[in-house]
Coordinates of C-alpha atoms in Angstrom, one line a residue:
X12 CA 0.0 0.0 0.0
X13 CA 0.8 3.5 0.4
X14 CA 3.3 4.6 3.1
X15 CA 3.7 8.1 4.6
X16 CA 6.1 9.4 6.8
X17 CA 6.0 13.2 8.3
X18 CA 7.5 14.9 5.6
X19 CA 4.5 13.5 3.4
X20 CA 2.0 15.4 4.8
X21 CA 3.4 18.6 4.2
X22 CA 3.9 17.6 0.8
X23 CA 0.0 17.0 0.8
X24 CA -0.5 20.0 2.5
X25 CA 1.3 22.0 0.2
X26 CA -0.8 21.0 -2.6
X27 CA -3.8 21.7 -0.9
X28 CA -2.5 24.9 -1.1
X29 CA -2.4 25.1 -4.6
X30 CA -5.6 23.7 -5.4
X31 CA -7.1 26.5 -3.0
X32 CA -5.3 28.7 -5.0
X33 CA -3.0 29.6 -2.2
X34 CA 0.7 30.4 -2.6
X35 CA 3.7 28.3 -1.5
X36 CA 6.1 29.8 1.1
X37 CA 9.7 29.5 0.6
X38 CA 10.5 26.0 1.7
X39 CA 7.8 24.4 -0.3
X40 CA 8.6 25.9 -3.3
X41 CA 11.5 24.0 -3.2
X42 CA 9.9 20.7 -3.6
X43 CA 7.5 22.2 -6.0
X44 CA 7.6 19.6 -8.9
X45 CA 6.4 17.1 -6.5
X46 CA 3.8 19.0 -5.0
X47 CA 2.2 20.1 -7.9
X48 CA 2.3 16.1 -8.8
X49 CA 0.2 15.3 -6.1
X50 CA -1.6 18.4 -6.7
X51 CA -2.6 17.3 -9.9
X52 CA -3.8 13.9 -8.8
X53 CA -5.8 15.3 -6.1
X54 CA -7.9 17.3 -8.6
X55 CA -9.7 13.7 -9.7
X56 CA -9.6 11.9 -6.1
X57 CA -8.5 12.0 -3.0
X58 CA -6.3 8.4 -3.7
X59 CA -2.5 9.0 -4.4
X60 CA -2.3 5.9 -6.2
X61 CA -1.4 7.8 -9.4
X62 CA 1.4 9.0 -7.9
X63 CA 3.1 5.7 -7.0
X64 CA 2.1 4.6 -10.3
X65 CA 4.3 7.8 -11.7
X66 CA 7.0 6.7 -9.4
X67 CA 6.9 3.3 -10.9
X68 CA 6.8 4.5 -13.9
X69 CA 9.8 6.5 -13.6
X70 CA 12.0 4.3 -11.6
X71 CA 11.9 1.7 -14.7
X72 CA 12.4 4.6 -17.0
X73 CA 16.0 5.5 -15.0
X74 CA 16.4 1.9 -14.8
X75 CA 16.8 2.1 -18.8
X76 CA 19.0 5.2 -18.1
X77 CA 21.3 3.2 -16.0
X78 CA 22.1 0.7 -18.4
X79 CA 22.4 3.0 -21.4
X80 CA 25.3 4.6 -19.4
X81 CA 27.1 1.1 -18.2
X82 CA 26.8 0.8 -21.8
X83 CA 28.1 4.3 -23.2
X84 CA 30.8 3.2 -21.1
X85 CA 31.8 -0.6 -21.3
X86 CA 30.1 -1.4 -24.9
X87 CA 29.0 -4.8 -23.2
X88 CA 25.9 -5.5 -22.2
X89 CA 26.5 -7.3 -19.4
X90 CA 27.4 -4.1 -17.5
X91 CA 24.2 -2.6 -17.8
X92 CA 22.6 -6.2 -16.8
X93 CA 24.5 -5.6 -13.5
X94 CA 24.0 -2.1 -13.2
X95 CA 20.1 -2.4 -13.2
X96 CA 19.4 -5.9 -11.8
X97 CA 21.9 -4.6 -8.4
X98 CA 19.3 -1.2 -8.5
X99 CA 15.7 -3.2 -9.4
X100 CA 16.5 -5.5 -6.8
X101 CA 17.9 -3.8 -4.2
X102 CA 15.3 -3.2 -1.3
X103 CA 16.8 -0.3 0.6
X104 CA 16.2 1.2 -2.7
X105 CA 12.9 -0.3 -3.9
X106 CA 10.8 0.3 -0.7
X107 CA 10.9 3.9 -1.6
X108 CA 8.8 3.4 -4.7
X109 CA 5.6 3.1 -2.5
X110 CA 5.9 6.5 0.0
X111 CA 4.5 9.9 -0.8
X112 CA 8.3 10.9 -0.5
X113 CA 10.7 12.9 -2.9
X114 CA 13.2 10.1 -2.6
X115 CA 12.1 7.9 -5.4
X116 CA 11.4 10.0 -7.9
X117 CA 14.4 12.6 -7.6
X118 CA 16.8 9.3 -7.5
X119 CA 14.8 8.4 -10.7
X120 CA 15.3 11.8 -12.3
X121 CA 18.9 12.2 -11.0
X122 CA 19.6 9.2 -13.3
X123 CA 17.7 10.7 -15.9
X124 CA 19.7 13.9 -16.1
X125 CA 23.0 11.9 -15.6
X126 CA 22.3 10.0 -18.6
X127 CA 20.9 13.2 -20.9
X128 CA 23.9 14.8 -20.0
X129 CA 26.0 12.2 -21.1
X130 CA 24.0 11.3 -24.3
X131 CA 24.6 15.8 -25.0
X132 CA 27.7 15.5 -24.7
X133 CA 28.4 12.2 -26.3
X134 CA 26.0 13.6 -29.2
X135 CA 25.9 17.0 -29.5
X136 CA 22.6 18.1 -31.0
X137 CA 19.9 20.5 -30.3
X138 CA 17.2 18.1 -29.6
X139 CA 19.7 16.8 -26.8
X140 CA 20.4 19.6 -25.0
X141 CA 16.9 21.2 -24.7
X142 CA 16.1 17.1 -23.4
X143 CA 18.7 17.4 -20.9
X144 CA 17.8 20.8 -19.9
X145 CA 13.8 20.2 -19.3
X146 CA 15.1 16.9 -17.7
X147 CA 17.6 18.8 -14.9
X148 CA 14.9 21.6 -14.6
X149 CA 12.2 18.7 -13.4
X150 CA 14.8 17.3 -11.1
X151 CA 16.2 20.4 -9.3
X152 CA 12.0 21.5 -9.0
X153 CA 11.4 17.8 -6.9
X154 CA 14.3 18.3 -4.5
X155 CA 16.4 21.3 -4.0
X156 CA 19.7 19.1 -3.7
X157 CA 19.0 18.9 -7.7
X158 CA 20.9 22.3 -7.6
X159 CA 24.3 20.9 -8.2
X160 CA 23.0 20.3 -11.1
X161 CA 23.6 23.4 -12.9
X162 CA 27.1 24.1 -12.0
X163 CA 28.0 20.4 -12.5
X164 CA 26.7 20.6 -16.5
X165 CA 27.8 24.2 -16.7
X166 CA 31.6 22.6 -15.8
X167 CA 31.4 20.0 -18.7
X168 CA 29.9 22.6 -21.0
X169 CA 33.1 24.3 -20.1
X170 CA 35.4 21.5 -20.7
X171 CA 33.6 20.3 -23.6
X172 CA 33.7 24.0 -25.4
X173 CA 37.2 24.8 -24.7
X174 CA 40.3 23.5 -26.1
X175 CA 43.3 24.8 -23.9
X176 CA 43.1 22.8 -20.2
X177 CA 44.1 26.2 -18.6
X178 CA 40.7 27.7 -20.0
X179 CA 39.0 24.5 -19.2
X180 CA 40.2 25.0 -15.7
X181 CA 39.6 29.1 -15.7
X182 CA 35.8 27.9 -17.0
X183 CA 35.2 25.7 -14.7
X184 CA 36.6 27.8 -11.8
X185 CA 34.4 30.5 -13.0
X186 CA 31.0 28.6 -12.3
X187 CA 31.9 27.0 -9.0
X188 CA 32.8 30.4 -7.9
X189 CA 29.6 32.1 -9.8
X190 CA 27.6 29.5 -8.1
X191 CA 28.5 29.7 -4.9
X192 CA 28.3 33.3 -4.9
X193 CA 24.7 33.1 -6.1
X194 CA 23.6 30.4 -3.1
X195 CA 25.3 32.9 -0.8
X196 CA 24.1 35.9 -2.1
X197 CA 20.6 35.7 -3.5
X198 CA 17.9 35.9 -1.1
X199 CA 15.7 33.1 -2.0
X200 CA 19.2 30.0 -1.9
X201 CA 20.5 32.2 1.2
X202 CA 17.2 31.5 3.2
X203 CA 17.2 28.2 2.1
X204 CA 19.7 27.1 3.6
X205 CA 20.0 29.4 7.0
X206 CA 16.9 26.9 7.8
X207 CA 17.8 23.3 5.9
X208 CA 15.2 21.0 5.1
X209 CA 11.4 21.1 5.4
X210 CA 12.0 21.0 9.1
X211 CA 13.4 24.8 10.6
X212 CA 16.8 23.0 11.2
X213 CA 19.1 26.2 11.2
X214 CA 22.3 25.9 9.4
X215 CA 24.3 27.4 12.1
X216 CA 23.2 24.9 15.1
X217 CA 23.7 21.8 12.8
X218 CA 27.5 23.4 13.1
X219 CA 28.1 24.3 16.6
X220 CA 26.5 20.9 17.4
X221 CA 28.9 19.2 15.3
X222 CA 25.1 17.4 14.1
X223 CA 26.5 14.0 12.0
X224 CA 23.1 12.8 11.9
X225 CA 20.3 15.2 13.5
X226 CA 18.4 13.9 16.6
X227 CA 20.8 11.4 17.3
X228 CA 23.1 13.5 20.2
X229 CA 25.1 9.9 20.7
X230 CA 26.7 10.9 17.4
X231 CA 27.8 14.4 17.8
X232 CA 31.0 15.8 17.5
X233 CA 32.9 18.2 20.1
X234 CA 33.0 21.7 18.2
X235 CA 34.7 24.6 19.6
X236 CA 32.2 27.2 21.1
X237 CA 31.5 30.3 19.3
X238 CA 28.5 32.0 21.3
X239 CA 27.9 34.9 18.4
X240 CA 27.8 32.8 15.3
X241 CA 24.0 31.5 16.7
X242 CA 23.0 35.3 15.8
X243 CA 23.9 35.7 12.3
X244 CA 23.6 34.2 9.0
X245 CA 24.9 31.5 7.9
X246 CA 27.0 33.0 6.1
X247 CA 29.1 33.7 8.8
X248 CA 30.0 30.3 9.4
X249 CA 32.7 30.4 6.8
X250 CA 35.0 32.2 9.1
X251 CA 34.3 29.8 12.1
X252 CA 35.3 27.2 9.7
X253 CA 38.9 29.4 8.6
X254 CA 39.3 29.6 12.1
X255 CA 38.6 25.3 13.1
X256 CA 39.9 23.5 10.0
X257 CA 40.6 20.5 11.3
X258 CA 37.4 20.2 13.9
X259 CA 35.4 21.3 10.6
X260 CA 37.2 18.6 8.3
X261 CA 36.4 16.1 11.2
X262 CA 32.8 16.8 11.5
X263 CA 32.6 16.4 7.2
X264 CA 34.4 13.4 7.1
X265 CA 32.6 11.4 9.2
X266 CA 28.8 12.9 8.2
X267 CA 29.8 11.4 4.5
X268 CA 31.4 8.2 6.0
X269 CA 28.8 7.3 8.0
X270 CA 26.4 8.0 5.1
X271 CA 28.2 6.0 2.8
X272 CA 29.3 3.5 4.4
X273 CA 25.9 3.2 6.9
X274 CA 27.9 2.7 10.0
X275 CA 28.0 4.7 13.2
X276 CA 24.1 3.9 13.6
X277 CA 23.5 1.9 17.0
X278 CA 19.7 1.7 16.1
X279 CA 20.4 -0.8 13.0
X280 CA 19.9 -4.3 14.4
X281 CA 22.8 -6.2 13.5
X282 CA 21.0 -8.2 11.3
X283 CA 19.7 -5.1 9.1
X284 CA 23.5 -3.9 8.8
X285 CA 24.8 -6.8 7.2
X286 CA 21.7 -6.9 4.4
X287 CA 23.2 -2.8 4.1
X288 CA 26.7 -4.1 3.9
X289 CA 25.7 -6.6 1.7
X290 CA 24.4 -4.0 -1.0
X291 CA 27.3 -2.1 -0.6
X292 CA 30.8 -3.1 0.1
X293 CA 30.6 -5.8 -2.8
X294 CA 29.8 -3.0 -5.2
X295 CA 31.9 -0.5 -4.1
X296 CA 34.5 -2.8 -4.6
X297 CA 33.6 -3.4 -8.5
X298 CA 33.1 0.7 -8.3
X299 CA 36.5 1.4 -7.6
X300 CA 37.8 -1.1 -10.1
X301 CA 35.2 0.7 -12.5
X302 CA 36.5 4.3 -11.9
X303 CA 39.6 3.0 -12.3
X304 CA 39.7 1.4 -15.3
X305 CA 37.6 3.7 -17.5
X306 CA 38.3 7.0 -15.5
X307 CA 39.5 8.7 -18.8
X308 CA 36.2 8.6 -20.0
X309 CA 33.9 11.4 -20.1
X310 CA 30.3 9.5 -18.6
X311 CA 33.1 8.4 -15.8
X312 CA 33.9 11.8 -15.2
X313 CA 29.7 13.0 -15.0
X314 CA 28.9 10.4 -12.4
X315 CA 31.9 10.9 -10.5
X316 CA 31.0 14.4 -10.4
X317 CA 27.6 13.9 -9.6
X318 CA 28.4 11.8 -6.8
X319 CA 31.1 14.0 -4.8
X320 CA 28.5 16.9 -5.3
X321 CA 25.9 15.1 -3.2
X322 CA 28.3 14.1 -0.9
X323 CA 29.7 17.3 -0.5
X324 CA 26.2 18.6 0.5
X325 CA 26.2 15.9 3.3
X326 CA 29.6 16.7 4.4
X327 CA 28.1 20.6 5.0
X328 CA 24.7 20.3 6.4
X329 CA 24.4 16.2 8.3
X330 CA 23.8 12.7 7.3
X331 CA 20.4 10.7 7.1
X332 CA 19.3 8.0 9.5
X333 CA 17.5 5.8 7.2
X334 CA 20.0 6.1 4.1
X335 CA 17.8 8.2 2.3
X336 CA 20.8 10.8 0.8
X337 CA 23.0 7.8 -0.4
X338 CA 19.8 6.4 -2.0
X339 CA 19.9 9.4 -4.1
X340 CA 23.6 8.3 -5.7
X341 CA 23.7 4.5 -5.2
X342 CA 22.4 3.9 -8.7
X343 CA 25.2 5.6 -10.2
X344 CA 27.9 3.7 -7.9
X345 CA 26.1 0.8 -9.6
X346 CA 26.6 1.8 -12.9
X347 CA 30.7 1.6 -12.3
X348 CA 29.7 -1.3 -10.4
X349 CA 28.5 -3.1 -13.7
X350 CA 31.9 -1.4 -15.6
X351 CA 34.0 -2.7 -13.1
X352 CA 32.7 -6.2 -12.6
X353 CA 32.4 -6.5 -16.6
X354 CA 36.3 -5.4 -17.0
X355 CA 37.3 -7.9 -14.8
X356 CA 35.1 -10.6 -16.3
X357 CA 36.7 -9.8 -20.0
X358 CA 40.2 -10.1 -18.7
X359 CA 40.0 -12.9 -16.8
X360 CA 37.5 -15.2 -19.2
X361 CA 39.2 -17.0 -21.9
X362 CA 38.1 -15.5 -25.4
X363 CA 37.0 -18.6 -26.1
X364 CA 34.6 -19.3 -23.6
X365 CA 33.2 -15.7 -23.7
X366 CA 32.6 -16.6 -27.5
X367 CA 31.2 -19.9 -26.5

């Protein structure tokens, strides 16, 4: 049936609001793509059904994504085989598919504009580009940590346009900084993230706190105090972190570690770590081996990129406790999960008995 959890009922709420013709605050906005979906299937009945259906839908539709990148990639088949039977299958991942949540269908769409940006700049075309453009515009209106986004295909557009590796480098430098100026800067991204989340979880706390994974104190790390920083924007927090490097660098390092690696959570039974770890440390292995071997290539280069920017937003706000973040990602792990496992299996198979 369909599950809920608290965030899904602001969700619902929200699109009440729209169908009364009422407006959105800030927050909401947001997540706007997936209000208005349930928006729109509240105009014929009260049911959300159609929305799980959508996130069905979709979550087949990425699966086709994944293994059109394993094989851009491999040009085997068997990688993409891997890639989408380790993300169909996998039930951290699948159990999603069912909640009024954004989790399903922004990992969907993430996919999605992974593999449009790819296929652009694989295949440079108009039709591609204005594809992968409406594509990322529907995934960074479901969750706002679609964002990334836009600097990450800005970057490639850079690389891709330029010739000379110091202009690449100049380009590429010139949207990281032009993008972080614009989160800092314009007022709608600035209040977005003083207050993270759909819950008022201010920016500033989560850091004095030294917050890995809110509501779970047992995990916190010792910060150095800093009484004024409470009273101003985050913003400000930059200078606490000039001033605490290494407490700072701490604090990041193990918020992504213990998202990636789903350790440091005493309220997973052991049993329900070791079905985690068994979804995860075998493919990160393959992954590795993946990057590894086909890290020239430019799809490598996207998902790689893709990946580090999500974590990166986990190393500066906090961790999940139910994996939800590094569901967002995990699909595309799996894709150089399938590259990997598929480069090993070529090497180490006699022609022979591949052809046999």
């Amino acid at each position: 049936g369909i599950q809920y959890l608290t965030d899904s009922f602001r969700y619902i709420g929200a699109a009440d609001k729209l169908i009364n013709n009422d407006s959105l605050d800030y927050k909401e906005i947001q997540y706007s793509g997936y209000i208005l979906l349930i928006a729109f299937f509240k105009l014929f009945s009260e049911s959300l059904k159609g929305v799980i259906i959508i996130q069905l839908v979709f979550a087949l539709i990425s699966a086709y994504a994944l293994y059109q990148i394993a094989y851009i990639i491999t040009g085997k088949l068997l990688a993409g085989f891997i890639a989408i039977s380790l993300y169909l299958i996998n039930p951290f991942i699948c159990s999603w598919h069912t909640y009024i949540m954004t989790e399903s269908l922004y990992t969907s769409f993430l996919v999605i504009s992974c593999w449009s940006l790819i296929r652009f700049l694989e295949r440079k075309s108009s039709l591609n580009l204005i594809f992968f453009l409406c594509v990322m515009f529907i995934t960074l209106c479901i969750r706002p940590n679609g964002w990334v986004l836009i600097p990450i295909a800005l970057s490639f557009f850079m690389i891709d346009f330029f010739r000379n590796s110091f202009l690449k480098t100049l380009g590429v430098i010139a949207v990281i900084t032009g993008f972080v100026l614009c989160i800092f800067f314009l007022p709608f991204t600035n209040r977005s993230i003083q207050n993270i989340g759909t819950q008022k979880i201010l920016m500033n706390d989560v850091l004095l706190n030294g917050e890995v994974i809110p509501d779970h104190k047992e995990l916190r790390v010792n910060m150095p105090r800093d009484s004024t920083l409470m009273k101003k924007n985050w913003t400000h927090s930059i200078y606490y972190i000039a001033r605490h490097p290494l407490a700072y660098a701490k604090l990041a390092t193990l918020r992504a570690v213990t998202e990636l690696f789903q350790i440091r959570r005493p309220w997973y039974s052991a049993k329900y770590s070791l079905r985690w770890y068994f979804w995860l440390f075998p493919a990160y292995f393959f992954a590795m081996l993946g990057l590894f071997f086909f890290r020239r290539m430019i799809s490598v280069k996207v998902i790689l990129a893709i990946i580090l920017a999500h974590l990166l937003i986990i190393s500066v706000t906090f961790a999940d406790h139910d994996a939800r973040f590094l569901n967002y990602f995990l699909p595309l792990i799996y894709v150089l999960s399938g590259c990997g496992f598929t480069f090993l299996f070529y090497k180490l198979i006699p022609q022979g008995k591949q052809n046999s």
